[in-house]
Amino acid sequence: MAQRQTLRRRLCYNTPSNRRKISKTPGGRLVYLYQKKPGTCARCGDCKLKLRGLTFARPHKLSTLSKRHKTVSRSHGGVRCASCLKNRILRAFLIEETKIITQVMKAQKQIKA
């Protein structure tokens, strides 16, 4: 017959925060070990893909980690993925180019008139 287990905490419901597994102690007793919830990874703000190079962790654990675990050494690192950032830079460049072209066209019209 299996040994009966008693919970080590007050919470008795089978919730995600109350997950546990059975472990055998060196004394031969079976006890519950509570498992922490797995952390989720940061995602790109545009395409919602998982960002590579960042640590998976729960929010409180993230607050204790150093900066190198939470970001990538690039502009918008840790917020946008590389391909979305490339698209944003390209779009900004093209918008600036169109502004310059419209100014040049306006100047040419004034010269002709």
XYZ file of N, CA and C in Angstrom, residues 97-111:
45
model
N 12.942 59.678 -47.111
C 13.247 59.887 -48.535
C 12.061 60.524 -49.260
N 10.834 60.047 -48.981
C 9.658 60.619 -49.644
C 9.453 62.071 -49.234
N 9.758 62.419 -47.982
C 9.658 63.812 -47.550
C 10.624 64.691 -48.333
N 11.847 64.192 -48.503
C 12.861 64.956 -49.249
C 12.428 65.122 -50.705
N 11.905 64.063 -51.303
C 11.471 64.112 -52.706
C 10.335 65.113 -52.880
N 9.372 65.118 -51.963
C 8.268 66.074 -52.068
C 8.761 67.507 -51.938
N 9.758 67.748 -51.087
C 10.333 69.088 -50.958
C 11.025 69.497 -52.254
N 11.760 68.577 -52.863
C 12.467 68.864 -54.116
C 11.465 69.161 -55.227
N 10.398 68.371 -55.303
C 9.373 68.574 -56.343
C 8.690 69.930 -56.159
N 8.403 70.291 -54.907
C 7.777 71.582 -54.617
C 8.702 72.730 -55.031
N 9.991 72.579 -54.749
C 10.971 73.614 -55.116
C 11.064 73.756 -56.643
N 11.023 72.624 -57.360
C 11.092 72.655 -58.830
C 9.863 73.340 -59.419
N 8.681 73.099 -58.833
C 7.462 73.730 -59.306
C 7.531 75.244 -59.130
N 8.094 75.687 -57.984
C 8.207 77.107 -57.732
C 9.174 77.780 -58.718
N 10.229 77.076 -59.068
C 11.215 77.606 -60.024
C 10.572 77.759 -61.402
